[in-house]
Short mmCIF file of C-alpha atoms in Angstrom, two decimals:
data_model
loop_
_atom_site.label_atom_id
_atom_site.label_comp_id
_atom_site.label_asym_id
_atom_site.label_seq_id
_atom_site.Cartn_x
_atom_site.Cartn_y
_atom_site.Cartn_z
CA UNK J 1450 -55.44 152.60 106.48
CA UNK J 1451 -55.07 151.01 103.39
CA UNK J 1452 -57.81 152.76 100.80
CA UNK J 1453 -60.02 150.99 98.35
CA UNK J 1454 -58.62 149.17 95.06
CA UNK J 1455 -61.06 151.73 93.01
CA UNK J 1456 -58.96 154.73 94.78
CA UNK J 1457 -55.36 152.98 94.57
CA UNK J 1458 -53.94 154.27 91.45
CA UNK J 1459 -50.34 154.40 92.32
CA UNK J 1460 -48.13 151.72 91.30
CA UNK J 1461 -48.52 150.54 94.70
CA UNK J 1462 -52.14 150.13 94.19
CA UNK J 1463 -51.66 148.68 91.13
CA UNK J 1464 -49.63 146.01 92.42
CA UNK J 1465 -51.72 145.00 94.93
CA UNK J 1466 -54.49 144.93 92.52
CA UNK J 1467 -52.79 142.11 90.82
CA UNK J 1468 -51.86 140.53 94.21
CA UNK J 1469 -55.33 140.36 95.15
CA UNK J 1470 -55.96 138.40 91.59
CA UNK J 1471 -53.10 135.67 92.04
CA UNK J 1472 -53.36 135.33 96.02
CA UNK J 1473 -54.21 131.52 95.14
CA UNK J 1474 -51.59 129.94 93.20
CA UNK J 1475 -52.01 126.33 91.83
CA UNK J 1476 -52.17 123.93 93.75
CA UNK J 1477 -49.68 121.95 93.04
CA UNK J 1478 -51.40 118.60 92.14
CA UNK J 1479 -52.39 120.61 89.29
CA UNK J 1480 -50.21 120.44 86.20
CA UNK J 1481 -48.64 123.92 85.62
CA UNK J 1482 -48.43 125.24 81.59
CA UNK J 1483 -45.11 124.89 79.94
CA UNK J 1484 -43.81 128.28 80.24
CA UNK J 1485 -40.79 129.44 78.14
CA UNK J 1486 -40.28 133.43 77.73
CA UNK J 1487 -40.50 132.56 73.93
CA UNK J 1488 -43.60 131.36 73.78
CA UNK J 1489 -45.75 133.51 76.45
CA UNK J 1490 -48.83 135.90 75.98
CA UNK J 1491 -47.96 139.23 74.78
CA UNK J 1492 -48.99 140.28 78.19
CA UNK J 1493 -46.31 138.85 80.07
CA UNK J 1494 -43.01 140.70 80.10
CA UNK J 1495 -40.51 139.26 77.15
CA UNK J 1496 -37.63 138.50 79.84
CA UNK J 1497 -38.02 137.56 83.44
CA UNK J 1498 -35.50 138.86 86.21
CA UNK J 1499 -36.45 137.08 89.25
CA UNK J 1500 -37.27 133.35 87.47
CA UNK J 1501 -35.85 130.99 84.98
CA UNK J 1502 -37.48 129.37 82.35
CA UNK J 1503 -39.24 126.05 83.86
CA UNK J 1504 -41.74 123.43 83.17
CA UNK J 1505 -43.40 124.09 86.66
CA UNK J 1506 -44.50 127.68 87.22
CA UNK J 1507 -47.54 128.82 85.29
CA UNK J 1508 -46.90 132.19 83.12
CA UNK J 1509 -49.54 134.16 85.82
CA UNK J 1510 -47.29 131.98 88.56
CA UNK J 1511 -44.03 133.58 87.34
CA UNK J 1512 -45.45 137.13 86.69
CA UNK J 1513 -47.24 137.36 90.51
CA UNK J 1514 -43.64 136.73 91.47
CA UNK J 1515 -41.93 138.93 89.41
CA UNK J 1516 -44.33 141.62 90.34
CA UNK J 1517 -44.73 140.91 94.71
CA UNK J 1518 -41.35 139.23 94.96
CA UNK J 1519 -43.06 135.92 96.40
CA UNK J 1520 -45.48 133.01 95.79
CA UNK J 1521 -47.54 130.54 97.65
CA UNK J 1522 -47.87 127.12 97.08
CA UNK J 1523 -50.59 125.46 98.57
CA UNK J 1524 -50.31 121.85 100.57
CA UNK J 1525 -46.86 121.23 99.54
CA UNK J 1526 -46.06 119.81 102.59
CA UNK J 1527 -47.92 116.93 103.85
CA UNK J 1528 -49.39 116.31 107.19
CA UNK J 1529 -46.67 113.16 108.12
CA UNK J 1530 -43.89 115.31 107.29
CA UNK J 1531 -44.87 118.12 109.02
CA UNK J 1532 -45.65 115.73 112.13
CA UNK J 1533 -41.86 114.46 111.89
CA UNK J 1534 -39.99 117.84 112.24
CA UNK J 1535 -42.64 118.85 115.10
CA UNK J 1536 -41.18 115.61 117.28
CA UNK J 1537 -37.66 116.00 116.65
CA UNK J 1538 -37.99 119.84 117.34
CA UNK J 1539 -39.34 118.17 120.43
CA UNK J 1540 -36.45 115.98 121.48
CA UNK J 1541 -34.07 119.00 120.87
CA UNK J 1542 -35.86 121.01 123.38
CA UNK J 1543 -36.06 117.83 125.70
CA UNK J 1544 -32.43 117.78 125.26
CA UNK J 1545 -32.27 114.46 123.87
CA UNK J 1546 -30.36 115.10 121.03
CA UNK J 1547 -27.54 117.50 120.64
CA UNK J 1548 -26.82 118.68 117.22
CA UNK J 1549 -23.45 120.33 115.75
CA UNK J 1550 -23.45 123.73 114.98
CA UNK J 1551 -27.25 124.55 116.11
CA UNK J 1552 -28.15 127.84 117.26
CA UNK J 1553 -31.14 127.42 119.79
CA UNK J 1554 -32.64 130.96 120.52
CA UNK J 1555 -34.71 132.11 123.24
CA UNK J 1556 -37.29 134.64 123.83
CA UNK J 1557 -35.92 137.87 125.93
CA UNK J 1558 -39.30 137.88 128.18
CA UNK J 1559 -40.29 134.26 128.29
CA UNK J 1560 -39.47 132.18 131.80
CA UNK J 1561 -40.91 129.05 130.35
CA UNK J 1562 -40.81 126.76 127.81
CA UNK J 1563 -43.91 124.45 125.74
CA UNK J 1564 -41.75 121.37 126.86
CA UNK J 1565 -38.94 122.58 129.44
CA UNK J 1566 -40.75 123.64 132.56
CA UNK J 1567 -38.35 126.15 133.66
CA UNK J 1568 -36.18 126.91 131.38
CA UNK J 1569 -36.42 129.85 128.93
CA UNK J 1570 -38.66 129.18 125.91
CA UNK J 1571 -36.98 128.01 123.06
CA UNK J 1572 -38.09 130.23 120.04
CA UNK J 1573 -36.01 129.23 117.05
CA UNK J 1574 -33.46 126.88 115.96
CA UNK J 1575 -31.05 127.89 113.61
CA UNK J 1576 -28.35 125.87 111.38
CA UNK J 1577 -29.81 122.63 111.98
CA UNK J 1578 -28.18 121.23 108.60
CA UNK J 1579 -26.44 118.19 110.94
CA UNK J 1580 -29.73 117.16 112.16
CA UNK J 1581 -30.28 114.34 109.73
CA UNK J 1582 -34.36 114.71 110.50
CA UNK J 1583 -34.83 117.88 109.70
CA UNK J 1584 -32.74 118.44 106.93
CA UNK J 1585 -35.29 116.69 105.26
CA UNK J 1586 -37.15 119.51 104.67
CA UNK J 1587 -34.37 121.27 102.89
CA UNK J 1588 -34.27 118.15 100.63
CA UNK J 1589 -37.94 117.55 100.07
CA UNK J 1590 -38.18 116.92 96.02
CA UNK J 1591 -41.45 119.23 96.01
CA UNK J 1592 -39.85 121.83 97.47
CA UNK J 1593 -36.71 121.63 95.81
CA UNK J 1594 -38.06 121.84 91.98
CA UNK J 1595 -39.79 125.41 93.24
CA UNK J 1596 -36.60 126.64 94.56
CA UNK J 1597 -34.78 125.09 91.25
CA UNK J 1598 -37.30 127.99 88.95
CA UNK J 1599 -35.35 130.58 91.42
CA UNK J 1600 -31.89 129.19 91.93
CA UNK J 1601 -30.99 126.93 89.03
CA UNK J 1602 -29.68 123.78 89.39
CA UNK J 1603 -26.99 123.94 91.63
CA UNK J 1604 -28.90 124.37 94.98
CA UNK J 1605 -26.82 125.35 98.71
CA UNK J 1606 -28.99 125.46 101.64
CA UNK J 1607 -27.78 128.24 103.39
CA UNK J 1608 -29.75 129.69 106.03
CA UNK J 1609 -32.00 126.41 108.28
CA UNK J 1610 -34.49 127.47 111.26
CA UNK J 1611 -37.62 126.25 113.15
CA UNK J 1612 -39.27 129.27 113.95
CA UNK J 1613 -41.27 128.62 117.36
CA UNK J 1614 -43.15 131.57 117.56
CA UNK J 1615 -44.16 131.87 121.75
CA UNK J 1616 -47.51 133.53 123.13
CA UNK J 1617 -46.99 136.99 123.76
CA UNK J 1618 -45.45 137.87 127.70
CA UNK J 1619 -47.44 141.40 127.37
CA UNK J 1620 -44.14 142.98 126.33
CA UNK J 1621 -44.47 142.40 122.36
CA UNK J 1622 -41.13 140.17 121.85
CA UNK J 1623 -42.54 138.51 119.70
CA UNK J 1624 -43.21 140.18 117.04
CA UNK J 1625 -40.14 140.38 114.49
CA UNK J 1626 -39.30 143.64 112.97
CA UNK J 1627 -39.83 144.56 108.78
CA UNK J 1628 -36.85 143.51 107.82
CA UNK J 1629 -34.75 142.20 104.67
CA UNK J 1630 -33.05 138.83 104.63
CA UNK J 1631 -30.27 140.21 102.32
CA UNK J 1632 -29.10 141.73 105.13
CA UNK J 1633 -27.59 138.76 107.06
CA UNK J 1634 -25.97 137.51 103.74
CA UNK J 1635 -22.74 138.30 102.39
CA UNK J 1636 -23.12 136.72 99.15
CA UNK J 1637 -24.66 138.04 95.94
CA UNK J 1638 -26.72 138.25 93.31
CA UNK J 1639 -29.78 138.34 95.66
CA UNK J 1640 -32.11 137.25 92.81
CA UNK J 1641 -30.12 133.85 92.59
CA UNK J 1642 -31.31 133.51 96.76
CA UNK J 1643 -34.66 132.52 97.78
CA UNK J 1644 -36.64 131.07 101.24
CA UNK J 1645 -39.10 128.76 101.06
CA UNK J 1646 -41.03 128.97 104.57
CA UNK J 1647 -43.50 126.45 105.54
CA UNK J 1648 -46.34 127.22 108.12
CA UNK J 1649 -46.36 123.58 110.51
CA UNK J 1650 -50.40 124.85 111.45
CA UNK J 1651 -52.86 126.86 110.41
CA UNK J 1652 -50.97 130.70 110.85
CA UNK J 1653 -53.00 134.20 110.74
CA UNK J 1654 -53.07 137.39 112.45
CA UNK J 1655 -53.90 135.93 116.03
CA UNK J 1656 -51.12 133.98 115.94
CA UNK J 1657 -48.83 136.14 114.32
CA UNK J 1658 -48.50 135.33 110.24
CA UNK J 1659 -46.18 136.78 108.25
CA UNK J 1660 -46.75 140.27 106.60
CA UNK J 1661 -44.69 141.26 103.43
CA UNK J 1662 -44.94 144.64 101.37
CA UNK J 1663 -45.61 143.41 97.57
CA UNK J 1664 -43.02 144.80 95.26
CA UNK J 1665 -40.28 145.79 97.79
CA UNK J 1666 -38.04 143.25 96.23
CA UNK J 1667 -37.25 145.89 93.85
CA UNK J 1668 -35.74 148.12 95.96
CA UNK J 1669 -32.08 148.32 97.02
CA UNK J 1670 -30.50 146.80 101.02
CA UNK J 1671 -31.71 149.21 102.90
CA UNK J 1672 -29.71 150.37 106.41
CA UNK J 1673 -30.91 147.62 109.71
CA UNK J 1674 -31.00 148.77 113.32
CA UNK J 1675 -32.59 147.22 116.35
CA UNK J 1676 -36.19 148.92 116.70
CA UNK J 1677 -36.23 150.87 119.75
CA UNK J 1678 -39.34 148.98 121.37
CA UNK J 1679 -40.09 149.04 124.84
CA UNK J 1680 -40.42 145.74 125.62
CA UNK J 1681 -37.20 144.56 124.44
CA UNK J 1682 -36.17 142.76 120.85
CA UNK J 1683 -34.62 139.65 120.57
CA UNK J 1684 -31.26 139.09 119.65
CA UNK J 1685 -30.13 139.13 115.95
CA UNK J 1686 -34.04 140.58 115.43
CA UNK J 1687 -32.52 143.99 113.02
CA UNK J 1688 -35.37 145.96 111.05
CA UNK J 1689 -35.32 147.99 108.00
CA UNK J 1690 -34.38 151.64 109.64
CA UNK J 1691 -36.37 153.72 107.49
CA UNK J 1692 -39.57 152.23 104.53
CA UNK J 1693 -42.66 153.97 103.29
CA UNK J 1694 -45.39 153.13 106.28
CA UNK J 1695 -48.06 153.51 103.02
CA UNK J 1696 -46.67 151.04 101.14
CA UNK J 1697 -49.72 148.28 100.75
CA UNK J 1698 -49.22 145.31 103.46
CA UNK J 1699 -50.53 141.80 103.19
CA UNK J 1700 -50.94 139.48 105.84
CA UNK J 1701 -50.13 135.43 105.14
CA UNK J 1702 -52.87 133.43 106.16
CA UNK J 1703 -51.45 130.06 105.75
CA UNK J 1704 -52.77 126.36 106.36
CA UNK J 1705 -50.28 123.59 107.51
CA UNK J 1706 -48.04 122.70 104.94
CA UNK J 1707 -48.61 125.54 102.39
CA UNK J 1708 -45.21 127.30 101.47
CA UNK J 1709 -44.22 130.60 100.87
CA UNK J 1710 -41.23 131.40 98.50
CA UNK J 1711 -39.75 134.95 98.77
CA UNK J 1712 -37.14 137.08 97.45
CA UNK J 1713 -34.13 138.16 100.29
CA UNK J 1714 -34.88 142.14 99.17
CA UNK J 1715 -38.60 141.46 100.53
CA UNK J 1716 -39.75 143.35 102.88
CA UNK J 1717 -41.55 141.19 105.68
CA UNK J 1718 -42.00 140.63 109.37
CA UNK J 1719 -44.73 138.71 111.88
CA UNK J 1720 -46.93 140.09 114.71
CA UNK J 1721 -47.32 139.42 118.19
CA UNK J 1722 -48.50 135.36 118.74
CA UNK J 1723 -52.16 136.61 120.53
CA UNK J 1724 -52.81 132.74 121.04
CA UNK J 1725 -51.73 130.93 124.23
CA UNK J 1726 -49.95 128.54 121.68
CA UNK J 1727 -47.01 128.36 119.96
CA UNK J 1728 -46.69 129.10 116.12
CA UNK J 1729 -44.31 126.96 114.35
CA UNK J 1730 -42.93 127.33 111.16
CA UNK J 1731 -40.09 125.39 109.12
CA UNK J 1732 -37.43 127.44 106.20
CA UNK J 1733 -34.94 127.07 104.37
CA UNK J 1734 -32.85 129.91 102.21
CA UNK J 1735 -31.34 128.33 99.40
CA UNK J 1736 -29.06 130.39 96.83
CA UNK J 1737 -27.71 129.01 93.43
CA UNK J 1738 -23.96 127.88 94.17
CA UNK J 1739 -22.01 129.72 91.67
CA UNK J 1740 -23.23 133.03 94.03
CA UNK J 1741 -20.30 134.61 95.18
CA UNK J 1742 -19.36 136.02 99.09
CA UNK J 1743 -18.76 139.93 98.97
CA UNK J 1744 -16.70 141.99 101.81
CA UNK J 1745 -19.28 143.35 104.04
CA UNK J 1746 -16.80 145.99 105.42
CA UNK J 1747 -17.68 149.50 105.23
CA UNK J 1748 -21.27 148.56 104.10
CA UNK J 1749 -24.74 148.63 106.11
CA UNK J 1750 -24.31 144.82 106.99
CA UNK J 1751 -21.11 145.68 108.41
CA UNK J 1752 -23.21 145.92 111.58
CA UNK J 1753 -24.23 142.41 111.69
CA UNK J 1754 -20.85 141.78 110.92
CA UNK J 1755 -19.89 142.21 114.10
CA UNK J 1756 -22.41 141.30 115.79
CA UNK J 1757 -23.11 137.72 114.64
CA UNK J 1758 -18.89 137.23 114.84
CA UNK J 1759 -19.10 138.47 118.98
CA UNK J 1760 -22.13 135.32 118.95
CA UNK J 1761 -19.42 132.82 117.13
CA UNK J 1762 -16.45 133.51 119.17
CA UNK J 1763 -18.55 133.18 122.43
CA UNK J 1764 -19.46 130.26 121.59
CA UNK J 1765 -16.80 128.45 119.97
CA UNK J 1766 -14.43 130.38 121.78
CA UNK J 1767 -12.20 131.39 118.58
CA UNK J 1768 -10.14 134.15 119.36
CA UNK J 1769 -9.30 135.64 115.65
CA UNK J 1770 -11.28 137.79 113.76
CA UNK J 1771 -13.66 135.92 112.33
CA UNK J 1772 -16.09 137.27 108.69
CA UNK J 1773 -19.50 137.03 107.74
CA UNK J 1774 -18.22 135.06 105.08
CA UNK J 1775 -16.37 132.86 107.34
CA UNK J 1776 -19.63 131.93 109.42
CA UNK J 1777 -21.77 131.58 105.92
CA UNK J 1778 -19.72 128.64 104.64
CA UNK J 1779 -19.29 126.86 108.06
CA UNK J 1780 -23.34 126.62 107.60
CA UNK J 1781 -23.78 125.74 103.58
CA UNK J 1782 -24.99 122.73 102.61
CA UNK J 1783 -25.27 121.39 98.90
CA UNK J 1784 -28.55 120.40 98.60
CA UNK J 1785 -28.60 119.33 94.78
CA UNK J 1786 -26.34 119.42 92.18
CA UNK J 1787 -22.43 121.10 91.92
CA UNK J 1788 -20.85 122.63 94.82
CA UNK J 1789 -19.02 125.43 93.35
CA UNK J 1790 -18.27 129.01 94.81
CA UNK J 1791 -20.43 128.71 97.81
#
């Protein structure tokens, strides 16, 4: 049970003291302060880590970041857009278009889908970056300057889903373990990587919102396992083996189109979807180009490794051994500016 702000006196505490004060960014129709780590308040740390120097973030803006390791930006996405992705995320699952390279995922305890009677429910789409329609989103200018104060200039999209989050079969599948994105990446630094996630409705606890732990972007790749849970966990669905079950929790109530940017050393997850609907949300990890790909091998991702290389030659039906790193530049895309490690 998390205790009172007036008992939290643990950095913990303390952080979430200052979350509490910055849960409502700017909006951003509102013109942010000029912020330059020259010329801010005494109070703000001399050097930031996690953020460049930009004409968009607000000093508080920049410091809730550095501090929680993510920010949300109200109603960055409008209503129109949002509309679009929903009806060609339609048409995939209708089958009517087929799209290079997409991963389309399915829930382990579902028998039906929102739009396939029948069929398994679709749950997420991954590495749509050759659907013209929604790409889109990973090119939207508003979302693109944000990710610019994280990245830099030269922008990849790496990672692309449409998370379709189904109503709960009574066996808990879908919920998605605490987890780190760092671990499915094999290229570094991780504070030159960030997600921008965009809820496509109103998303709370009943429908299962995201929950991060403020401040765990500090901490180091932890070890990922598949949660022994009795009702089964989806595939690719690893969680963070072993984190402090104290550590202060907030969940992200989120209206349709505000965006959440967060740091791939985050700790985060969802809940079950308690609504007979289905909770859909739109992302996008983008990392700075001159990142470099690592050798997973004899590390903790060497795991998914191995497991996300079984997925590629099953379905391409390639018979070498195929890397991390291999898979991670089949599904970059330059988004702005120079292509030039990734």
């Amino acid at each position: 049970m998390q205790r009172p702000l007036s008992e939290s006196h643990s950095p913990g505490g303390a952080r979430l003291r200052v979350l509490l004060r910055h849960i409502s960014p700017l909006p951003p129709d509102i013109t942010p302060v000029q912020t330059s780590t020259q010329v801010v308040n005494a109070t703000y740390p001399a050097e930031f880590r996690y953020t460049l120097d930009n004409n968009l973030l607000s000093p508080d803006q920049r410091l809730f970041y550095e501090e929680n390791g993510f920010l949300v930006i109200k109603n960055l996405v409008s209503p129109n857009d949002i509309e679009r992705f929903r009806s060609e995320f339609e048409r995939i699952c209708r089958r009517e278009v087929s799209v290079p390279g997409m991963m389309i995922m399915r829930d382990v305890a579902i028998a039906k889908s929102e739009f396939l009677p029948d069929q398994k429910a679709v749950t997420k789409v991954q590495d749509y970056q050759e659907d013209e329609e929604l790409f889109r989103y990973c090119r939207l200018p508003q979302i693109v300057k944000y990710v610019e104060c994280f990245t830099g200039p030269n922008i990849m999209a790496m990672h692309t889903m449409l998370i379709n989050k189904p109503p709960d079969a009574g066996k808990k599948t879908s919920r998605h373990p605490m987890h780190q994105d760092l671990h499915y990446f094999p290229f570094r630094p991780a504070d030159k990587i960030v997600c921008a996630w965009t809820a496509m409705e109103r998303i709370d606890r009943s429908n299962g919102c995201l929950v991060v732990l403020p401040g765990t972007h500090e901490s180091s790749l932890k070890q990922h396992d598949y949660p022994e849970w009795e009702g089964g966990v989806n595939a690719l669905y690893h969680g963070v083996r072993d984190y402090d079950p104290s550590l202060p929790r907030v969940h992200l109530v989120m209206e349709k189109g505000d965006t959440v940017f967060f740091h791939p050393l985050l700790i985060h997850g969802s809940g079950m979807n308690r609504t007979p609907g289905f909770r859909k949300a739109i992302s996008c990890h983008y990392a700075s180009s001159d990142c470099e790909y690592i050798d997973v091998k004899g590390t903790s991702q060497e795991n998914i490794e191995k497991e996300v290389a079984q997925i590629a030659r099953r379905r391409h039906g390639v018979e070498s051994e195929v890397s991390l790193k291999d898979i991670w530049q089949f599904r970059a895309k330059l988004v702005q500016g120079v292509r030039t490690n990734l």
